[in-house]
């Protein structure tokens, strides 16, 4: 009996002692430290030695992450896996890694990191991404990581291990690069790599956001949310307006990429929207070659698989990873030219619809009601936007803000509003709703429902809530944007031809030229004005003034960043 008691007391002392003597301390098994121990350093050294960086190649993390010929990327993708694991430890959140080169040719590939919000990697970490991607040796890589871990106070062996969701598009190189990313993640002790399969880029971003918000986050959940929200908008179409003046069928160009494959799945859940998918990738076509949103938007011609049989039909085109969307129609069987509906007109359609719903929501019968919550509604564009779209949006009375080129700048600015819409002309964009506004909208919707469910105000509130669920809040999403376009066109009873006529684009042309040093030209005011070299802006102003009344003039005031180098090379005497 005495022996039994002594053993029991010993056990209690061992397990209870830390709590008894260190009342305010963290238990030892929950404590973290920001020092990489020798085991961790050794693990990174050994694994990175299997992924040597390519000689003579320097890669930079831009808006689209790292992109290059796929044969050059294995080392970079491995190191991006390490970065994602560290980001997860830093934020105590799920992080995403997407392997894709979007609209680039099939031999290219890339890797980008999705932050906890589902958005892009914070700009503060981009210099670190560049540094580790270009570290020449495993030893230098470990040194950089060790220094960064201490600077960022990243804790290893903490309460939560790193967790990273991985996705890839349909490129042949994706499978081997996915394995490299896993090896990078696994080189951080305790990190967990979860392969989500072949996905569109927006699906991966959506899943990261959903996981971090405690929501269901499978691909099936993604389809369910989109289809339910779309059907809700269709059900709320005013009587007598549905399918008025609108073509029955949509024909979609899938760019021979992942978007066509996913739309085939989604359309089975959308019996209220007949869609024909072409260039799905199953017919032997090459990814992004003569097909896809980038090709259609830049060349303004029909993609492969389209022609005279499609005259007058509403058509849409996605890019290779389904984060860009443009619409077009074939006006004549005598030419392969198209009537293009680019990202600017998609933005304008969305802005018009949302403005209409906000106006209805603020009315009680025919009287405008006062309310203590006034939603801030902003539209974000870049210097690439066609000037006619900006003029049209201003005529609607909307607040327009310009940012430097790059989705990361657009997204950040849009997030400053209760409702912020951003789109680039290339078809990449989305609508952001603030949590504060959505909370108010839910409350307002419930109040209206308790009074009378058949009021226009209640329907407007329901439409806005449905839009917030249909649209991808994390990043531009061609599939969700397409469904919103289709719902709004049906709501308004518009054909694509009426949409095309919303405003007349100013003539513009976008060109790309390689220059020795692009940093020699410094711009301001969201890239619409040249600061240095001196004299350049004056010369541009003269050119615009001389050509402003000529037919076919380039819309330089709004497309400056797209073709600025062409003009500068002439002005500087380099061409």
Tab-separated table of C-alpha atoms in Angstrom, residues 54 123 128 134 148 157 162 281 342 431 449 456 468 479 546 559 565:
chain	number	residue	atom	x	y	z
A	54	UNK	CA	20.147	26.925	-62.727
A	123	UNK	CA	4.669	42.510	-50.743
A	128	UNK	CA	12.865	37.335	-49.270
A	134	UNK	CA	18.584	33.034	-56.176
A	148	UNK	CA	14.842	35.933	-41.928
A	157	UNK	CA	7.666	23.681	-32.858
A	162	UNK	CA	2.640	24.736	-41.087
A	281	UNK	CA	-8.043	20.485	-73.886
A	342	UNK	CA	-12.889	43.142	-72.421
A	431	UNK	CA	-15.554	42.488	-56.533
A	449	UNK	CA	-37.919	39.987	-44.780
A	456	UNK	CA	-37.931	45.534	-54.298
A	468	UNK	CA	-20.982	38.402	-52.637
A	479	UNK	CA	-15.771	30.903	-63.852
A	546	UNK	CA	-0.979	66.776	-82.246
A	559	UNK	CA	-2.839	53.170	-72.138
A	565	UNK	CA	8.486	52.232	-74.098
